[in-house]
Amino acid sequence: MILLSDFTANFDESARAPVQKHETVSGWSVGLILFGICLTLPSLYTGAITAQNLGFIGTAQAVGLASLVLAMMSVPAAIVGAETRLSSYLIIEFVFGGKGSKFVNALFGLTLLGWFAVTAGFFGETLSIAFKEFFNVSPPTWLLTFISSALIIITTIFGFKAIDRLALFAVPLLILFLIYVSNLSLGEVGFADILAFDGEDPDYFSTAVSTMIGSLIVGVVLMPDLSRYARSIKDCIIASVLGNGIGTSFSMLVGVIPAIVTGLLDPMAYMIALGLVISAFIILVFATWTTNSINLYSTTLAVAIIKTKTPEWKLAIICGIAGTALAMIGITEYFIGFLEWLGVIVPPVAGIYLTDYFILKQKNYSMTLRENLPDYDHAALFAWIVATSLSAGAFVADFSFSMIPSFDALIITVPIYLLCRKFWPSQYPRNEKVT
């Protein structure tokens, strides 16, 4: 039991308490983790398919706009996390009430568990391809999914610091590999030819921007999970620009050149076509490992707020096993449609807690107030339901005033919440900020 105690003692137990000053890191460290989250195969694929439709220049414009919007949206969310030192799930508890927050946190937990399962399943399938390429053997995909997920669970048990160290090693390596892939693909094609490549559908621009933002909006809403470790507002800005700004741009654009040169959309396919089987394998492993550690880490934070008496390291194992089981039985194929809907449901949560913090100045997040919070904050819950319903209706009707459904959902929540607050004044005002 000594070894188990030593092992679990490393788990980050700050989901239910503020991060301490000595635990904080620079904005570069937080931004590097966010950068790593962006470096996924879906991001590379998104960039490639956008280039197929818009060409290189059109893709660069779409990526630039999406990255700018994501960075701007993440800064205020990051500041809330850095100033309160709380996870997004505790922030939600203060805003939605002790019991009301459980509905919101359950939604986030389910969302992130689903992403963990989807990524784990995809990881297992790709590992199976790699084993066949390297060793000419085909282990069961479920076995590879199980083993790889177990390693990711172990990383997550060690908490933020372990993920931080993993990102510090993995992200620079990924950047170098991806730059090498793009450079190699230019061996027989001039850059002028890349710039001259025309896409098939110039009307795809708004869809491209919406897709790019929608794929990362959940991470923006949950920005406090990482930014609570940032030392200052300046570090929040650095993390947002480096992670959600530059990270998004790099991950979407770095795969465009090899995709155009080879005519292949799938990252694994065009890397193999370029003779980079080993490089492709390394990129996949580290990108997926970092991203899925974050998915499981955030899932654990959400569940920890609901299951307050269960140690967080146990919750990480339980959630990891549940997500792995979903991946092994193939349920991830049916889960993606549901996750896409969450891109419309999640942003109103950020709209409410940002409005509460910056407009209504409800900035007192002292843990001494937590036991006196109301069970349900009717204004926050009603605003969430109304804003989500309107956003979902607009999504079904294919209507968007900004061409970005997730951004629409965030913006319309602000006046709705302010109006609801007029009908239901706060039962426990938190206007005074604790210093």
Short mmCIF file of C-alpha atoms in Angstrom, two decimals:
data_model
loop_
_atom_site.label_atom_id
_atom_site.label_comp_id
_atom_site.label_asym_id
_atom_site.label_seq_id
_atom_site.Cartn_x
_atom_site.Cartn_y
_atom_site.Cartn_z
CA MET A 1 0.00 0.00 0.00
CA ILE A 2 2.98 2.31 0.38
CA LEU A 3 3.52 2.34 -3.36
CA LEU A 4 -0.15 3.08 -3.99
CA SER A 5 -0.07 5.95 -1.50
CA ASP A 6 3.02 7.40 -3.12
CA PHE A 7 1.38 7.04 -6.53
CA THR A 8 -1.95 8.64 -5.71
CA ALA A 9 -0.41 11.40 -3.63
CA ASN A 10 0.76 12.98 -6.87
CA PHE A 11 -2.77 13.47 -8.17
CA ASP A 12 -3.85 17.09 -8.49
CA GLU A 13 -6.37 17.61 -5.68
CA SER A 14 -7.29 21.21 -6.54
CA ALA A 15 -10.60 20.54 -8.30
CA ARG A 16 -12.45 21.34 -5.08
CA ALA A 17 -10.12 24.12 -3.88
CA PRO A 18 -8.29 27.16 -5.27
CA VAL A 19 -4.88 26.66 -6.83
CA GLN A 20 -2.17 27.93 -4.50
CA LYS A 21 0.32 30.60 -5.55
CA HIS A 22 3.29 28.24 -5.47
CA GLU A 23 1.47 25.97 -7.95
CA THR A 24 1.11 28.63 -10.63
CA VAL A 25 3.06 28.57 -13.88
CA SER A 26 3.82 31.00 -16.68
CA GLY A 27 1.45 31.78 -19.51
CA TRP A 28 3.89 30.06 -21.85
CA SER A 29 3.45 26.77 -19.97
CA VAL A 30 -0.35 26.99 -20.06
CA GLY A 31 -0.27 28.10 -23.69
CA LEU A 32 1.98 25.19 -24.63
CA ILE A 33 -0.56 22.74 -23.22
CA LEU A 34 -3.32 24.49 -25.18
CA PHE A 35 -1.09 24.37 -28.26
CA GLY A 36 -0.78 20.62 -27.76
CA ILE A 37 -4.55 20.26 -27.46
CA CYS A 38 -4.91 21.88 -30.89
CA LEU A 39 -2.36 19.50 -32.45
CA THR A 40 -4.67 16.62 -33.24
CA LEU A 41 -5.35 14.60 -36.36
CA PRO A 42 -8.90 16.03 -36.65
CA SER A 43 -7.36 19.51 -36.81
CA LEU A 44 -4.95 18.43 -39.54
CA TYR A 45 -7.84 16.84 -41.45
CA THR A 46 -9.97 19.98 -41.05
CA GLY A 47 -7.21 22.10 -42.56
CA ALA A 48 -6.79 19.67 -45.45
CA ILE A 49 -10.47 19.50 -46.36
CA THR A 50 -10.74 23.29 -46.10
CA ALA A 51 -7.85 23.64 -48.55
CA GLN A 52 -9.61 21.27 -50.93
CA ASN A 53 -12.58 23.65 -50.98
CA LEU A 54 -10.96 27.08 -50.59
CA GLY A 55 -7.39 26.67 -51.82
CA PHE A 56 -4.37 27.75 -49.79
CA ILE A 57 -5.07 31.49 -49.59
CA GLY A 58 -8.75 31.03 -48.73
CA THR A 59 -7.84 28.47 -46.08
CA ALA A 60 -5.29 30.83 -44.54
CA GLN A 61 -7.95 33.55 -44.34
CA ALA A 62 -10.50 31.21 -42.74
CA VAL A 63 -7.95 29.88 -40.25
CA GLY A 64 -6.85 33.40 -39.37
CA LEU A 65 -10.41 34.51 -38.63
CA ALA A 66 -11.24 31.39 -36.61
CA SER A 67 -8.03 31.66 -34.60
CA LEU A 68 -8.66 35.33 -33.85
CA VAL A 69 -12.20 34.64 -32.62
CA LEU A 70 -11.08 31.70 -30.46
CA ALA A 71 -8.25 33.69 -28.89
CA MET A 72 -10.53 36.65 -28.16
CA MET A 73 -13.22 34.43 -26.63
CA SER A 74 -10.74 32.56 -24.46
CA VAL A 75 -9.10 35.63 -22.87
CA PRO A 76 -12.03 36.64 -20.60
CA ALA A 77 -12.65 33.00 -19.64
CA ALA A 78 -8.96 32.65 -18.83
CA ILE A 79 -9.01 35.77 -16.66
CA VAL A 80 -11.91 34.42 -14.60
CA GLY A 81 -9.93 31.26 -13.93
CA ALA A 82 -6.71 33.09 -13.07
CA GLU A 83 -8.36 35.57 -10.71
CA THR A 84 -10.53 33.04 -8.88
CA ARG A 85 -7.97 30.19 -9.00
CA LEU A 86 -10.93 27.82 -9.36
CA SER A 87 -11.77 25.16 -11.91
CA SER A 88 -14.59 25.94 -14.32
CA TYR A 89 -16.77 23.48 -12.42
CA LEU A 90 -16.46 25.32 -9.11
CA ILE A 91 -17.09 28.60 -10.91
CA ILE A 92 -20.25 27.07 -12.34
CA GLU A 93 -21.32 26.00 -8.84
CA PHE A 94 -21.08 29.59 -7.58
CA VAL A 95 -23.10 30.86 -10.54
CA PHE A 96 -25.75 28.14 -10.94
CA GLY A 97 -26.15 27.09 -7.30
CA GLY A 98 -25.05 24.04 -5.35
CA LYS A 99 -27.53 21.61 -6.89
CA GLY A 100 -28.24 23.45 -10.13
CA SER A 101 -24.56 23.29 -11.07
CA LYS A 102 -24.69 19.50 -11.00
CA PHE A 103 -26.80 19.52 -14.17
CA VAL A 104 -24.28 21.74 -15.95
CA ASN A 105 -21.26 19.84 -14.66
CA ALA A 106 -22.85 16.53 -15.61
CA LEU A 107 -23.23 17.87 -19.15
CA PHE A 108 -19.55 18.82 -19.27
CA GLY A 109 -18.51 15.51 -17.78
CA LEU A 110 -20.50 13.63 -20.40
CA THR A 111 -19.13 15.83 -23.18
CA LEU A 112 -15.50 15.30 -22.23
CA LEU A 113 -15.99 11.62 -21.50
CA GLY A 114 -17.41 11.29 -24.99
CA TRP A 115 -14.42 13.04 -26.53
CA PHE A 116 -12.12 10.79 -24.51
CA ALA A 117 -13.93 7.73 -25.86
CA VAL A 118 -13.91 9.00 -29.45
CA THR A 119 -10.20 9.81 -29.30
CA ALA A 120 -9.36 6.52 -27.57
CA GLY A 121 -11.21 4.54 -30.22
CA PHE A 122 -9.52 6.42 -33.04
CA PHE A 123 -6.15 5.94 -31.33
CA GLY A 124 -6.67 2.19 -31.08
CA GLU A 125 -7.59 1.89 -34.75
CA THR A 126 -4.55 3.87 -35.86
CA LEU A 127 -2.24 1.86 -33.61
CA SER A 128 -3.58 -1.25 -35.29
CA ILE A 129 -2.61 0.19 -38.69
CA ALA A 130 0.83 1.11 -37.35
CA PHE A 131 1.45 -2.39 -35.98
CA LYS A 132 0.58 -3.89 -39.34
CA GLU A 133 2.90 -1.45 -41.11
CA PHE A 134 5.82 -1.97 -38.69
CA PHE A 135 5.58 -5.62 -37.70
CA ASN A 136 3.11 -7.12 -40.20
CA VAL A 137 0.91 -8.22 -37.30
CA SER A 138 -2.63 -7.15 -36.45
CA PRO A 139 -3.36 -7.19 -32.70
CA PRO A 140 -7.03 -6.75 -31.77
CA THR A 141 -8.00 -3.10 -31.92
CA TRP A 142 -9.77 -3.38 -28.58
CA LEU A 143 -6.54 -4.57 -26.93
CA LEU A 144 -4.53 -1.67 -28.31
CA THR A 145 -7.29 0.71 -27.23
CA PHE A 146 -7.21 -0.75 -23.73
CA ILE A 147 -3.42 -0.56 -23.35
CA SER A 148 -3.06 2.96 -24.76
CA SER A 149 -5.95 4.25 -22.64
CA ALA A 150 -4.41 2.70 -19.52
CA LEU A 151 -1.22 4.70 -20.12
CA ILE A 152 -3.23 7.88 -20.61
CA ILE A 153 -5.14 7.22 -17.38
CA ILE A 154 -1.86 6.85 -15.48
CA THR A 155 -0.66 10.20 -16.85
CA THR A 156 -3.88 11.88 -15.79
CA ILE A 157 -3.68 10.48 -12.26
CA PHE A 158 -0.52 12.51 -11.76
CA GLY A 159 -2.58 15.60 -12.51
CA PHE A 160 -1.78 18.90 -14.20
CA LYS A 161 1.94 18.79 -13.48
CA ALA A 162 2.32 15.48 -15.31
CA ILE A 163 0.37 16.79 -18.30
CA ASP A 164 2.46 19.97 -18.18
CA ARG A 165 5.68 17.94 -18.38
CA LEU A 166 4.24 15.77 -21.16
CA ALA A 167 3.29 18.85 -23.18
CA LEU A 168 6.69 20.47 -22.64
CA PHE A 169 8.26 17.40 -24.23
CA ALA A 170 5.65 16.46 -26.81
CA VAL A 171 4.57 19.79 -28.29
CA PRO A 172 7.98 21.02 -29.53
CA LEU A 173 8.61 17.55 -30.98
CA LEU A 174 5.27 17.63 -32.79
CA ILE A 175 5.96 21.08 -34.19
CA LEU A 176 9.31 20.00 -35.60
CA PHE A 177 7.85 16.86 -37.17
CA LEU A 178 4.96 18.70 -38.78
CA ILE A 179 7.23 21.40 -40.17
CA TYR A 180 9.45 18.66 -41.56
CA VAL A 181 6.45 17.00 -43.23
CA SER A 182 5.44 20.26 -44.91
CA ASN A 183 9.00 20.99 -46.00
CA LEU A 184 9.42 17.48 -47.41
CA SER A 185 6.24 17.80 -49.43
CA LEU A 186 7.67 20.89 -51.14
CA GLY A 187 10.54 18.85 -52.56
CA GLU A 188 9.04 18.64 -56.04
CA VAL A 189 6.48 21.45 -55.92
CA GLY A 190 7.23 25.14 -55.63
CA PHE A 191 5.49 27.30 -53.03
CA ALA A 192 4.13 29.46 -55.85
CA ASP A 193 2.22 26.41 -57.08
CA ILE A 194 0.74 25.97 -53.60
CA LEU A 195 -0.40 29.59 -53.52
CA ALA A 196 -1.93 29.19 -56.98
CA PHE A 197 -3.97 26.15 -55.97
CA ASP A 198 -7.68 26.97 -56.29
CA GLY A 199 -10.32 25.28 -54.22
CA GLU A 200 -13.45 23.56 -55.44
CA ASP A 201 -16.03 25.57 -53.47
CA PRO A 202 -15.38 29.25 -52.63
CA ASP A 203 -18.71 29.37 -50.77
CA TYR A 204 -17.26 27.00 -48.17
CA PHE A 205 -15.65 29.88 -46.25
CA SER A 206 -18.34 30.43 -43.60
CA THR A 207 -18.70 26.68 -43.07
CA ALA A 208 -14.95 26.36 -42.61
CA VAL A 209 -14.78 29.11 -39.99
CA SER A 210 -17.78 27.69 -38.14
CA THR A 211 -16.31 24.18 -38.15
CA MET A 212 -12.93 25.33 -36.85
CA ILE A 213 -14.42 27.35 -34.02
CA GLY A 214 -17.02 24.74 -33.15
CA SER A 215 -14.40 22.01 -32.84
CA LEU A 216 -12.54 23.92 -30.10
CA ILE A 217 -15.31 25.89 -28.38
CA VAL A 218 -15.66 23.45 -25.48
CA GLY A 219 -12.02 24.02 -24.58
CA VAL A 220 -12.57 27.77 -24.62
CA VAL A 221 -15.55 27.50 -22.26
CA LEU A 222 -13.52 25.30 -19.91
CA MET A 223 -10.47 27.58 -20.11
CA PRO A 224 -10.43 28.17 -16.30
CA ASP A 225 -9.38 24.54 -15.80
CA LEU A 226 -5.94 25.48 -17.13
CA SER A 227 -5.81 29.26 -16.69
CA ARG A 228 -6.31 28.96 -12.91
CA TYR A 229 -2.62 28.05 -12.92
CA ALA A 230 -1.65 31.25 -14.79
CA ARG A 231 0.17 33.80 -12.64
CA SER A 232 -1.40 36.99 -14.02
CA ILE A 233 -3.74 38.53 -16.58
CA LYS A 234 -0.73 38.96 -18.85
CA ASP A 235 -0.14 35.21 -18.64
CA CYS A 236 -3.80 34.63 -19.55
CA ILE A 237 -3.38 36.69 -22.69
CA ILE A 238 -0.14 34.89 -23.57
CA ALA A 239 -1.77 31.49 -23.03
CA SER A 240 -4.83 32.41 -25.11
CA VAL A 241 -2.83 33.84 -28.01
CA LEU A 242 -0.25 31.04 -27.99
CA GLY A 243 -2.76 28.23 -27.49
CA ASN A 244 -6.09 29.10 -29.05
CA GLY A 245 -4.63 31.64 -31.48
CA ILE A 246 -1.28 30.47 -32.82
CA GLY A 247 -1.94 26.83 -31.90
CA THR A 248 -5.15 26.75 -33.91
CA SER A 249 -3.52 28.45 -36.89
CA PHE A 250 -0.54 26.11 -36.89
CA SER A 251 -2.55 22.91 -36.47
CA MET A 252 -4.96 23.82 -39.25
CA LEU A 253 -2.38 25.14 -41.73
CA VAL A 254 0.60 22.84 -41.25
CA GLY A 255 -1.18 19.94 -42.93
CA VAL A 256 -2.45 21.97 -45.87
CA ILE A 257 0.73 21.87 -47.98
CA PRO A 258 1.26 18.07 -47.88
CA ALA A 259 -2.48 17.55 -48.47
CA ILE A 260 -2.38 19.75 -51.57
CA VAL A 261 0.81 18.13 -52.88
CA THR A 262 -0.34 14.52 -52.39
CA GLY A 263 -4.04 15.06 -53.03
CA LEU A 264 -4.83 13.14 -49.83
CA LEU A 265 -6.91 14.45 -46.94
CA ASP A 266 -6.13 11.94 -44.21
CA PRO A 267 -2.94 12.92 -42.31
CA MET A 268 -1.84 9.32 -41.85
CA ALA A 269 -2.35 8.69 -45.58
CA TYR A 270 -0.31 11.62 -46.86
CA MET A 271 2.47 11.04 -44.34
CA ILE A 272 2.77 7.41 -45.43
CA ALA A 273 2.72 8.57 -49.07
CA LEU A 274 5.68 10.79 -48.23
CA GLY A 275 7.50 7.84 -46.67
CA LEU A 276 7.07 9.07 -43.10
CA VAL A 277 5.49 6.06 -41.42
CA ILE A 278 7.55 6.36 -38.23
CA SER A 279 7.10 10.12 -38.06
CA ALA A 280 3.36 9.76 -38.54
CA PHE A 281 3.22 7.22 -35.73
CA ILE A 282 5.16 9.47 -33.34
CA ILE A 283 3.01 12.49 -34.18
CA LEU A 284 -0.17 10.54 -33.58
CA VAL A 285 0.99 9.07 -30.27
CA PHE A 286 2.08 12.32 -28.67
CA ALA A 287 -0.77 14.43 -30.06
CA THR A 288 -3.40 11.95 -28.91
CA TRP A 289 -1.73 11.32 -25.56
CA THR A 290 -1.64 15.02 -24.63
CA THR A 291 -5.16 15.73 -25.87
CA ASN A 292 -6.78 12.72 -24.25
CA SER A 293 -5.01 13.34 -20.94
CA ILE A 294 -6.62 16.78 -20.94
CA ASN A 295 -10.01 15.25 -21.83
CA LEU A 296 -9.84 12.80 -18.94
CA TYR A 297 -8.41 15.41 -16.57
CA SER A 298 -11.29 17.80 -17.25
CA THR A 299 -13.82 14.95 -17.03
CA THR A 300 -12.47 14.12 -13.59
CA LEU A 301 -12.78 17.74 -12.46
CA ALA A 302 -16.44 17.78 -13.51
CA VAL A 303 -17.31 14.52 -11.76
CA ALA A 304 -15.35 15.51 -8.65
CA ILE A 305 -17.74 18.39 -8.04
CA ILE A 306 -20.70 15.99 -8.19
CA LYS A 307 -19.10 13.07 -6.32
CA THR A 308 -17.52 15.11 -3.55
CA LYS A 309 -16.61 12.20 -1.27
CA THR A 310 -14.71 10.12 -3.81
CA PRO A 311 -10.94 10.74 -4.16
CA GLU A 312 -10.09 12.33 -7.48
CA TRP A 313 -7.57 9.68 -8.48
CA LYS A 314 -10.32 7.07 -8.16
CA LEU A 315 -12.65 9.20 -10.27
CA ALA A 316 -9.96 9.47 -12.96
CA ILE A 317 -9.67 5.69 -13.07
CA ILE A 318 -13.45 5.15 -13.11
CA CYS A 319 -14.02 7.75 -15.85
CA GLY A 320 -11.07 6.40 -17.82
CA ILE A 321 -12.41 2.85 -17.65
CA ALA A 322 -15.89 4.01 -18.68
CA GLY A 323 -14.53 5.95 -21.65
CA THR A 324 -12.27 3.08 -22.67
CA ALA A 325 -15.19 0.66 -22.52
CA LEU A 326 -17.24 2.93 -24.78
CA ALA A 327 -14.36 3.05 -27.25
CA MET A 328 -13.82 -0.73 -27.17
CA ILE A 329 -17.46 -1.54 -27.96
CA GLY A 330 -17.51 0.93 -30.86
CA ILE A 331 -20.11 3.28 -29.43
CA THR A 332 -17.97 6.25 -30.43
CA GLU A 333 -19.27 5.98 -33.98
CA TYR A 334 -22.72 7.00 -32.75
CA PHE A 335 -21.56 9.53 -30.20
CA ILE A 336 -20.09 12.15 -32.52
CA GLY A 337 -23.50 13.46 -33.62
CA PHE A 338 -24.40 14.09 -29.99
CA LEU A 339 -21.08 15.81 -29.38
CA GLU A 340 -21.69 18.14 -32.32
CA TRP A 341 -24.90 19.24 -30.66
CA LEU A 342 -22.97 20.06 -27.52
CA GLY A 343 -21.17 22.74 -29.52
CA VAL A 344 -24.48 24.61 -29.43
CA ILE A 345 -25.38 23.73 -25.83
CA VAL A 346 -22.04 24.53 -24.15
CA PRO A 347 -21.37 28.20 -25.10
CA PRO A 348 -24.35 29.61 -23.15
CA VAL A 349 -22.70 28.38 -19.96
CA ALA A 350 -19.71 30.62 -20.66
CA GLY A 351 -22.02 33.47 -21.59
CA ILE A 352 -23.63 33.26 -18.17
CA TYR A 353 -20.52 33.03 -16.00
CA LEU A 354 -18.71 35.72 -18.01
CA THR A 355 -21.70 38.08 -17.74
CA ASP A 356 -21.94 37.33 -14.03
CA TYR A 357 -18.26 38.14 -13.52
CA PHE A 358 -17.53 41.07 -15.83
CA ILE A 359 -20.90 42.86 -16.15
CA LEU A 360 -22.65 42.10 -12.85
CA LYS A 361 -19.29 42.18 -11.00
CA GLN A 362 -20.04 39.04 -8.99
CA LYS A 363 -16.36 38.42 -8.21
CA ASN A 364 -16.34 37.05 -4.69
CA TYR A 365 -15.47 33.38 -5.05
CA SER A 366 -14.24 32.85 -1.51
CA MET A 367 -14.61 29.22 -0.47
CA THR A 368 -16.11 30.39 2.83
CA LEU A 369 -19.20 31.43 0.86
CA ARG A 370 -19.66 28.08 -0.78
CA GLU A 371 -21.70 26.49 2.01
CA ASN A 372 -24.17 29.40 1.89
CA LEU A 373 -24.84 29.22 -1.83
CA PRO A 374 -28.48 28.61 -2.83
CA ASP A 375 -29.33 25.18 -4.20
CA TYR A 376 -30.59 26.65 -7.45
CA ASP A 377 -29.94 30.02 -9.07
CA HIS A 378 -33.14 30.39 -11.06
CA ALA A 379 -31.88 33.25 -13.25
CA ALA A 380 -28.79 31.35 -14.39
CA LEU A 381 -30.63 28.08 -14.97
CA PHE A 382 -33.55 29.66 -16.82
CA ALA A 383 -31.21 31.76 -18.98
CA TRP A 384 -29.21 28.64 -19.80
CA ILE A 385 -32.34 26.74 -20.86
CA VAL A 386 -33.72 29.62 -22.96
CA ALA A 387 -30.41 30.48 -24.63
CA THR A 388 -29.68 26.83 -25.36
CA SER A 389 -33.15 26.30 -26.81
CA LEU A 390 -32.87 29.35 -29.06
CA SER A 391 -29.38 28.32 -30.17
CA ALA A 392 -30.53 24.79 -30.93
CA GLY A 393 -33.52 26.09 -32.88
CA ALA A 394 -31.33 28.41 -34.93
CA PHE A 395 -28.92 25.55 -35.59
CA VAL A 396 -31.73 23.31 -36.86
CA ALA A 397 -33.09 26.13 -39.02
CA ASP A 398 -29.58 26.78 -40.36
CA PHE A 399 -29.75 30.41 -39.20
CA SER A 400 -26.80 32.37 -37.86
CA PHE A 401 -26.30 36.12 -37.63
CA SER A 402 -22.52 35.75 -37.32
CA MET A 403 -22.11 32.59 -39.43
CA ILE A 404 -20.66 30.96 -36.30
CA PRO A 405 -23.36 29.09 -34.30
CA SER A 406 -21.19 28.73 -31.21
CA PHE A 407 -20.47 32.46 -31.16
CA ASP A 408 -24.18 33.22 -31.64
CA ALA A 409 -25.00 31.00 -28.67
CA LEU A 410 -22.51 32.89 -26.50
CA ILE A 411 -23.67 36.36 -27.50
CA ILE A 412 -27.44 35.86 -27.19
CA THR A 413 -26.97 34.50 -23.68
CA VAL A 414 -25.79 37.86 -22.34
CA PRO A 415 -29.05 39.87 -22.67
CA ILE A 416 -31.13 36.82 -21.75
CA TYR A 417 -29.21 36.35 -18.49
CA LEU A 418 -29.35 40.06 -17.63
CA LEU A 419 -33.12 40.05 -18.19
CA CYS A 420 -33.54 36.92 -16.07
CA ARG A 421 -31.51 38.53 -13.29
CA LYS A 422 -34.04 41.40 -13.24
CA PHE A 423 -36.81 38.89 -12.50
CA TRP A 424 -34.72 36.81 -10.08
CA PRO A 425 -32.28 39.02 -8.17
CA SER A 426 -29.32 37.18 -6.67
CA GLN A 427 -30.19 35.51 -3.36
CA TYR A 428 -26.61 35.79 -2.21
CA PRO A 429 -24.77 38.73 -3.86
CA ARG A 430 -21.01 38.33 -4.29
CA ASN A 431 -20.09 41.84 -5.39
CA GLU A 432 -17.09 42.24 -3.12
CA LYS A 433 -14.00 40.60 -4.48
CA VAL A 434 -11.80 38.75 -2.02
CA THR A 435 -8.15 39.78 -2.29
#
